[in-house]
CSV table of C-alpha atoms and ligand atoms in Angstrom, one decimal:
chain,number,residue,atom,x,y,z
A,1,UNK,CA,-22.6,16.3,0.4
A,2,UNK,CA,-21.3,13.0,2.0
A,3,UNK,CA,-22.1,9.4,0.8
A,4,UNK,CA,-24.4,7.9,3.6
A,5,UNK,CA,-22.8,4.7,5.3
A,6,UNK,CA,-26.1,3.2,5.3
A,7,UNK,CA,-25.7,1.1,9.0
A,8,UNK,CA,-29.4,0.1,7.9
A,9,UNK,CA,-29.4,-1.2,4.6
A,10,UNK,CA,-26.1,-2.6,5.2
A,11,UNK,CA,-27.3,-4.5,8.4
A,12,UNK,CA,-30.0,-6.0,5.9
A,13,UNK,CA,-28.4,-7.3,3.5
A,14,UNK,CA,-25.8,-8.7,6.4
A,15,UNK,CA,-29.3,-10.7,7.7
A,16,UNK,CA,-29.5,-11.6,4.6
A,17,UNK,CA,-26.4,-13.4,4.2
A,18,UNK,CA,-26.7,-15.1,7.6
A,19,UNK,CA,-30.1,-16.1,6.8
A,20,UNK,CA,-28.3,-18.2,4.1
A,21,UNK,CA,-25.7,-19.9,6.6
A,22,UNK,CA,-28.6,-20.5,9.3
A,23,UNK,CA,-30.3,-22.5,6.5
A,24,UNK,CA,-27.2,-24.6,5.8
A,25,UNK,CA,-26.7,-25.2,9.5
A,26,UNK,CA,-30.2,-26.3,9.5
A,27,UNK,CA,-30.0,-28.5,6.7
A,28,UNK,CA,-27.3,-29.9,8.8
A,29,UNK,CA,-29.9,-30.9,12.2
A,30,UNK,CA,-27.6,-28.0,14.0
A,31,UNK,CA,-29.6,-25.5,16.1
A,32,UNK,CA,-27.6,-21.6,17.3
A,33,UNK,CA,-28.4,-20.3,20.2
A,34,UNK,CA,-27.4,-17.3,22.3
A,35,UNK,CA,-27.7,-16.3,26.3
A,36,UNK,CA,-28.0,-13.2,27.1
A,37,UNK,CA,-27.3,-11.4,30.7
A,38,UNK,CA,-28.9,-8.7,32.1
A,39,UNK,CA,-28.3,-7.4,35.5
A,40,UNK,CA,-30.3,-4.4,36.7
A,41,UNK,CA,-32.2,-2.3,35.4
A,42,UNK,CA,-30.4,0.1,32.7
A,43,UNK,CA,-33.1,1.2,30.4
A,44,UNK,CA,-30.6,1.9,27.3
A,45,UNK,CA,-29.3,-1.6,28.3
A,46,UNK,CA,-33.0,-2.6,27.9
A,47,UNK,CA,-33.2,-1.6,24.6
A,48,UNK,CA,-30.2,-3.0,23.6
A,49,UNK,CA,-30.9,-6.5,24.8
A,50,UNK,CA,-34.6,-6.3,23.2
A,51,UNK,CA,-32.9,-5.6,20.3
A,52,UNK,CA,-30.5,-8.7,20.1
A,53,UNK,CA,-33.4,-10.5,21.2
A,54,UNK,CA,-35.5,-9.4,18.0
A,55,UNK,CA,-32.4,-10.1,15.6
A,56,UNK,CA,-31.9,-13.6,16.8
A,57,UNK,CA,-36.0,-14.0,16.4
A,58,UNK,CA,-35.7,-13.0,12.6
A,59,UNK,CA,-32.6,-15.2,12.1
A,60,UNK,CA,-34.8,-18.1,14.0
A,61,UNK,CA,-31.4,-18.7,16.3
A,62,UNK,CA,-32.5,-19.6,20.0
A,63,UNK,CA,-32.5,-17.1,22.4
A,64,UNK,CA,-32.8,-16.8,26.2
A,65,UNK,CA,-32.6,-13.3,28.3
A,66,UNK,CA,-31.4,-13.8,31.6
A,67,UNK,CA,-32.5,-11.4,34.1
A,68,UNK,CA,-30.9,-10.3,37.4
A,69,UNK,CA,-31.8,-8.1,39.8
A,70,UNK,CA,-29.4,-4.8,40.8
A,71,UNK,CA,-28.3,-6.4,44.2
A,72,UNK,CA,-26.9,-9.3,42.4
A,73,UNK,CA,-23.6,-10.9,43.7
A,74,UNK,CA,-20.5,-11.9,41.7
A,75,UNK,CA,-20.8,-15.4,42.9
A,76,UNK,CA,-24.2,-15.5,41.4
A,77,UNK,CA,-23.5,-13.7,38.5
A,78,UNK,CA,-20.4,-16.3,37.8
A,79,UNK,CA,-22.2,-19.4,38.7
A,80,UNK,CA,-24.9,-18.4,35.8
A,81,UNK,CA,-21.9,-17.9,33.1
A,82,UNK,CA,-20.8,-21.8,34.6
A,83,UNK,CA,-24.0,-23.1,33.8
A,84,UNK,CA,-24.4,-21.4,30.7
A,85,UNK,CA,-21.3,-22.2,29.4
A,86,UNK,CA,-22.1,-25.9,30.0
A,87,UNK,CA,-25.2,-25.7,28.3
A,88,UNK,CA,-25.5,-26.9,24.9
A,89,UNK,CA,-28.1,-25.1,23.6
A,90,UNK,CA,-25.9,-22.0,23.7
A,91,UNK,CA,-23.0,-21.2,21.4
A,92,UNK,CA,-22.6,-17.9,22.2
A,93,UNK,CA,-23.4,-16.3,26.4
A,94,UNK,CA,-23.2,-12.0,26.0
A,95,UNK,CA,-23.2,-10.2,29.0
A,96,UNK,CA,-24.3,-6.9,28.6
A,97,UNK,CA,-22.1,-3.9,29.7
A,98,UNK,CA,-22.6,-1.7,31.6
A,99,UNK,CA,-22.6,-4.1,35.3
A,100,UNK,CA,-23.7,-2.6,38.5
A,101,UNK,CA,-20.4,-1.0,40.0
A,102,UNK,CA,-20.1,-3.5,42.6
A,103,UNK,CA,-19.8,-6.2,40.2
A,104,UNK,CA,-15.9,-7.0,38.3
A,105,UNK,CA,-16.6,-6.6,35.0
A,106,UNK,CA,-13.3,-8.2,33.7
A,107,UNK,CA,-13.7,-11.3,36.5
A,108,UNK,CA,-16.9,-11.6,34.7
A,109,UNK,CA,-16.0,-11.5,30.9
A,110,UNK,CA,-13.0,-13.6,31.9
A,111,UNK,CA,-15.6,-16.4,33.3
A,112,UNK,CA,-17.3,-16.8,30.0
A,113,UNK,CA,-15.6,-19.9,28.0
A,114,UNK,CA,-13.5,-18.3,25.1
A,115,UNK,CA,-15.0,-19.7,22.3
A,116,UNK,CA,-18.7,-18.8,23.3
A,117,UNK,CA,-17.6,-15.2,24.0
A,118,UNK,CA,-19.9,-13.5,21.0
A,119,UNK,CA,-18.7,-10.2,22.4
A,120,UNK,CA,-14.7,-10.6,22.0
A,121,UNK,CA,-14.1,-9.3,25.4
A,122,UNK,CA,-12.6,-11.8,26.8
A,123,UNK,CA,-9.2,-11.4,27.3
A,124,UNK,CA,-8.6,-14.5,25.2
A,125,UNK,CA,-10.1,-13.1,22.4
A,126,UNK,CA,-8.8,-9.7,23.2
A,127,UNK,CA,-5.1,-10.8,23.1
A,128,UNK,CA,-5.8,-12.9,19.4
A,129,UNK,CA,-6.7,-9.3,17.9
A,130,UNK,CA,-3.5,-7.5,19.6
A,131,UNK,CA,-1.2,-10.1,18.2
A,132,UNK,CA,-2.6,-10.6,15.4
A,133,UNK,CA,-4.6,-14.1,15.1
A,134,UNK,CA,-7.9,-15.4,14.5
A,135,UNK,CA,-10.6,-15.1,17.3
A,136,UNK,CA,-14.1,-13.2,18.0
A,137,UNK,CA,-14.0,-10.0,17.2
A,138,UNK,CA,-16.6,-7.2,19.3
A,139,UNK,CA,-19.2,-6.6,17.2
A,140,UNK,CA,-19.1,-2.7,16.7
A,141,UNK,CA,-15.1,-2.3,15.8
A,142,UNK,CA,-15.8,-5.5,13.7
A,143,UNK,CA,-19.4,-4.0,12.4
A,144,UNK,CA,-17.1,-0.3,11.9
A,145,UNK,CA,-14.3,-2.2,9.2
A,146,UNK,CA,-17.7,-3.9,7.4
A,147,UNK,CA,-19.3,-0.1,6.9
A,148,UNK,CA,-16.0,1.0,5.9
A,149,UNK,CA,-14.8,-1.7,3.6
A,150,UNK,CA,-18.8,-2.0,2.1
A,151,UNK,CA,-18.6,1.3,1.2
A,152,UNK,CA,-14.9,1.4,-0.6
A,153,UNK,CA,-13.3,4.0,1.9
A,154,UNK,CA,-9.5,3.1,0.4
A,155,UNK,CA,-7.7,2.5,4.4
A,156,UNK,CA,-4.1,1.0,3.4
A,157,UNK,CA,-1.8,4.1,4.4
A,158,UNK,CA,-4.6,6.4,5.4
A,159,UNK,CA,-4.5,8.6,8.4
A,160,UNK,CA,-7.3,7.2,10.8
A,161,UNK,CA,-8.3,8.8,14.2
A,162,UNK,CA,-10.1,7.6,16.9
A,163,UNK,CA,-11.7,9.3,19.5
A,164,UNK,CA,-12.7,7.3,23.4
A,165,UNK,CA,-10.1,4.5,24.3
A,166,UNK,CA,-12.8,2.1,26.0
A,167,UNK,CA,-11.8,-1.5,25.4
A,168,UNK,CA,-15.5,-2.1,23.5
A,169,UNK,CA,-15.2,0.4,20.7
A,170,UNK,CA,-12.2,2.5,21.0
A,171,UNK,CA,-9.1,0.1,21.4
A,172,UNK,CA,-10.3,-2.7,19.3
A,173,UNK,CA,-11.0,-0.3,16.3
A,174,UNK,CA,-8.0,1.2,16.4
A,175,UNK,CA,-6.2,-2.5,16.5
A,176,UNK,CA,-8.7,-3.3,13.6
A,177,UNK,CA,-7.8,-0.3,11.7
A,178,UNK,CA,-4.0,-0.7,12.1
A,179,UNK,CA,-4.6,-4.6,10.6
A,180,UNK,CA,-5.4,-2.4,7.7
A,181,UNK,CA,-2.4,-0.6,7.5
A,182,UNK,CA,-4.1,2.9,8.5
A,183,UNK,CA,-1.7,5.3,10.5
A,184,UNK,CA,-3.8,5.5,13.5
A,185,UNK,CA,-4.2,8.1,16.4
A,186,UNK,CA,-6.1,6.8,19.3
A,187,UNK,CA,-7.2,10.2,21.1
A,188,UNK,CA,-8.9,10.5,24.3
A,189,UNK,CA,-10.7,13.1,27.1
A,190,UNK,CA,-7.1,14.1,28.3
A,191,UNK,CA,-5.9,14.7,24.2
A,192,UNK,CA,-4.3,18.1,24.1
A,193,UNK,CA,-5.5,20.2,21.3
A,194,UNK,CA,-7.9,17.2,20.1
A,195,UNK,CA,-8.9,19.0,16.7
A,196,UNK,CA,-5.3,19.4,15.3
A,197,UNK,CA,-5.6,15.5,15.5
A,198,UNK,CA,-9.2,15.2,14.0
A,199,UNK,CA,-8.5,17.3,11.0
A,200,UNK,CA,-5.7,15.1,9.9
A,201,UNK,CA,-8.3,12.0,9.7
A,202,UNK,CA,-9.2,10.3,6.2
A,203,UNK,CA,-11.3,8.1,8.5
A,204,UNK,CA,-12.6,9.6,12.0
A,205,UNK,CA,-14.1,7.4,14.5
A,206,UNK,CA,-16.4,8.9,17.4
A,207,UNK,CA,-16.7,7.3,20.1
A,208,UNK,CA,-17.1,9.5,23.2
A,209,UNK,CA,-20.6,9.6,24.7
A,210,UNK,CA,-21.0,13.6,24.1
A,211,UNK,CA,-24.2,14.9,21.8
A,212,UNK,CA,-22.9,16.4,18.7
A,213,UNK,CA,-19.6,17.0,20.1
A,214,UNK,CA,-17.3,16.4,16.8
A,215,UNK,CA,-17.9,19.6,14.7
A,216,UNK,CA,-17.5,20.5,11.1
A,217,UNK,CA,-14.6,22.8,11.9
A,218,UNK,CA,-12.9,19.0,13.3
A,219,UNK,CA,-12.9,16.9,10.4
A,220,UNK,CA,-10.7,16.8,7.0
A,221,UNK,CA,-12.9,17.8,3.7
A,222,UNK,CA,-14.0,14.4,2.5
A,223,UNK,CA,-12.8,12.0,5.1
A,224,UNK,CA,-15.1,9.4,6.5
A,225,UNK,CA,-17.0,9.9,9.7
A,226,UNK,CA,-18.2,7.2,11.8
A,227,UNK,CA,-20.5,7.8,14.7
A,228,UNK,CA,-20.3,5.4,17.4
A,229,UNK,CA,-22.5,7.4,19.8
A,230,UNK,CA,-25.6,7.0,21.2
A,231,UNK,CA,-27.2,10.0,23.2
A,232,UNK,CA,-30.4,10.7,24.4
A,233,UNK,CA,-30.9,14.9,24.2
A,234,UNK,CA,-34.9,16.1,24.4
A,235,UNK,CA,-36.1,12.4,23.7
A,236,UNK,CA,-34.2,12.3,20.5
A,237,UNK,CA,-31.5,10.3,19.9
A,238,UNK,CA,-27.8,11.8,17.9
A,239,UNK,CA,-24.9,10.6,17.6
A,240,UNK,CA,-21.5,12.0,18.4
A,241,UNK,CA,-21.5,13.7,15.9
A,242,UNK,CA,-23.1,17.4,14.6
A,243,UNK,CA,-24.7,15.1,11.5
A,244,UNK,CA,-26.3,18.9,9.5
A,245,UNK,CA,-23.2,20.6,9.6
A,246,UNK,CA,-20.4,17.6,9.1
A,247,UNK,CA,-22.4,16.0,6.1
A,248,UNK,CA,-21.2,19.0,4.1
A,249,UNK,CA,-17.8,18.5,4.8
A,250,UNK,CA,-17.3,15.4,4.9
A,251,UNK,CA,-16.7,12.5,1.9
A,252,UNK,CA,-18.7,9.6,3.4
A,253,UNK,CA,-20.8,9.9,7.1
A,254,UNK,CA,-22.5,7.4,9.5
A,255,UNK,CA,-26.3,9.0,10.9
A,256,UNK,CA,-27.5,7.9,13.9
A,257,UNK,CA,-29.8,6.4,14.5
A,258,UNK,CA,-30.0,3.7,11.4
A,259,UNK,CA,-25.8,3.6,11.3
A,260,UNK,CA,-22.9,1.7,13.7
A,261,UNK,CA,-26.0,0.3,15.8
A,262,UNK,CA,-27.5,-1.6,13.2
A,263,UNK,CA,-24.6,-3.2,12.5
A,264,UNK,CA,-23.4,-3.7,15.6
A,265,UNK,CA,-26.6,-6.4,16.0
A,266,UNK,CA,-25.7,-8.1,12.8
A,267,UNK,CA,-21.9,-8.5,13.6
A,268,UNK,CA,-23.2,-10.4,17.1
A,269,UNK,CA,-25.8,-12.4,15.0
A,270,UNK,CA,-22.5,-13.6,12.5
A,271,UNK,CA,-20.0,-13.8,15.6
A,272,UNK,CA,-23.3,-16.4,17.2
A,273,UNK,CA,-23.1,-17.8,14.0
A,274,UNK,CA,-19.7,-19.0,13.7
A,275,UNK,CA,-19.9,-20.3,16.7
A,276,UNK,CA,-21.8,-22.7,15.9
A,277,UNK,CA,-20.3,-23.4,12.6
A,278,UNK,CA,-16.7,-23.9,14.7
A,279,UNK,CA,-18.7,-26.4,16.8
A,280,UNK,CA,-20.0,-28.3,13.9
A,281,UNK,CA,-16.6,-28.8,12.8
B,1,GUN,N1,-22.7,-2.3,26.1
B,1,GUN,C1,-22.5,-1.4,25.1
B,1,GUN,N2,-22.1,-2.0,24.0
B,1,GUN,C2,-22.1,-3.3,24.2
B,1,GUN,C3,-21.8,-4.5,23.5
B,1,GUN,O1,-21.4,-4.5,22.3
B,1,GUN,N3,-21.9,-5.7,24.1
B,1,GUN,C4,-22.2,-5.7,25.4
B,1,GUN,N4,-22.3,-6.9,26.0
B,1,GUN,N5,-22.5,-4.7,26.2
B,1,GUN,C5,-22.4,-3.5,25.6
C-alpha cells in the first residue's frame, strides 16, 4: 500500500510555520494583505476564492474579495488591478482563473505589478522560473515540490512525468521538477501511446481534468502519484486519479480531496507572505 502524501497535515503544519513569520512581521508594526478578483460567477471558482479568503482569516493577513459581474470589460477589469496595485494595504492582488472568454487573460496577469503577483503568472515571474532565477512561484507546482520533498521522494535523476501542459500546473511543474534534476516528460491530450510514458514515471503528475482517468495499469510499481485534479462526478469530488486501485501500486499517492489543494492554499498564504517580507526590506 502507498505512503499517503498527506496535502492536509502537511498544509497544517505549513500554517503553522507562517503563523510564526506573521508574528515577526507583526512584532515589526507590518500588516500583509491580499486582493482577490473574482469575475462571474464560476461556482468552483467560488469555492476556491472562499477558501483563500478563510486561510488568510486564520493567518490574520488582510483580505478583500473583489467581485465583478460576467459582463465585465477589460478596461474595468485592468483599471481595478491599477488601483490595487497602488494600494498599500495589499502585497499580494490574485486574479482568479478561469476569466469570462471575452476577457485576455494574459493582458490581465501581465497588468498586475510583478512583485505583488502571489500567483507567479505573470510573465515576469514566469520567465525567472524558465531561466532559472528567483521570483514567485504558482502556488500548486510550488505546493507539488513541498509534498514531494516533505515526504523524501529521492528526485535527482529520476524519471518524472507530467500529464496537462496548462501554464498553472503543468508547465511550471515540469520547470520545477527539472530544477531538481528529474528527467522529465511533459505529456499532453495529443501524447501518442500516453501509458508507455506513464509507466516509466518514479514521480507522475496528473494534471488533466478527467475523473479517475490515470489507472493502475499506467503507473510504475512504487512511483509517486500526485493528483492535481479536481472533478465533480455524482456530488463527490476525485481526483485524476483512480485512488482504490493505484494505492496498491503505487509507493507514495496524493487523495483528493485533503491532497495538492490544501497545499495549494498554503503556498499562496507563504508566496502573500514574502511579499511583504521583500517590502519590509
Ligand atoms: N484557477 C485554478 N487554479 C488557480 C490558481 O492557482 N490561481 C488562480 N488565480 N486561479 C486558479
Amino acid at each position: 500500500m502507498a505512503i499517503l502524501l498527506d496535502g492536509k497535515a502537511m498544509a497544517a503544519q505549513l500554517m503553522a510555520d507562517l503563523q510564526g513569520r506573521m508574528d515577526a512581521l507583526r512584532a515589526q508594526g507590518i500588516s500583509v494583505g491580499l486582493a482577490v478578483v473574482l469575475v462571474g460567477d464560476d461556482p468552483a471558482s467560488q469555492v476556491y476564492v472562499r477558501n483563500k479568503a478563510k486561510a488568510c482569516q486564520e493567518l490574520g493577513i488582510y483580505s478583500e474579495t473583489i467581485r465583478l459581474p460576467q459582463e465585465t470589460t477589460q478596461q474595468e477589469l485592468e483599471a481595478l488591478i491599477d488601483r490595487l496595485n497602488q494600494d498599500d494595504r495589499f502585497d499580494g492582488i490574485l486574479v482568479q482563473l478561469p476569466l469570462p472568454r471575452h476577457l485576455n487573460e494574459a493582458a490581465a496577469l501581465r497588468r498586475i505589478l510583478a512583485e505583488k503577483d502571489v500567483d507567479g503568472f505573470h510573465i515576469e515571474n514566469a520567465g525567472k522560473l524558465f531561466t532559472g532565477q528567483n521570483g514567485v512561484v504558482a502556488c500548486t507546482p510550488k505546493g507539488i515540490l513541498h509534498m514531494l520533498k516533505a515526504a523524501n521522494v529521492p528526485l535527482s535523476g529520476k524519471e518524472a512525468v507530467v500529464i496537462g501542459r496548462s501554464n498553472i500546473v503543468g508547465k511550471p511543474v515540469a520547470m520545477l521538477l527539472l530544477n531538481e534534476n528529474c528527467t522529465v516528460t511533459l505529456c499532453h491530450s495529443r501524447t501518442a501511446d500516453l501509458a508507455a510514458h506513464t509507466r516509466r514515471a518514479d514521480i507522475l503528475v496528473a494534471a488533466v481534468g478527467r475523473p479517475r482517468f490515470v489507472t493502475a495499469d499506467m503507473v510504475k510499481p512504487g512511483a509517486a502519484v500526485v493528483d492535481v485534479g479536481i472533478n465533480r462526478v455524482d456530488g463527490k469530488v476525485v481526483g485524476d486519479v483512480d485512488f482504490e486501485a493505484v494505492e496498491r501500486v503505487a509507493g507514495y499517492i496524493s487523495p483528493v480531496p485533503g491532497g495538492v489543494g490544501k497545499m495549494t492554499i498554503g503556498m499562496l498564504m507563504e508566496n502573500t507572505i514574502e511579499a511583504a517580507e521583500r517590502k519590509a526590506r
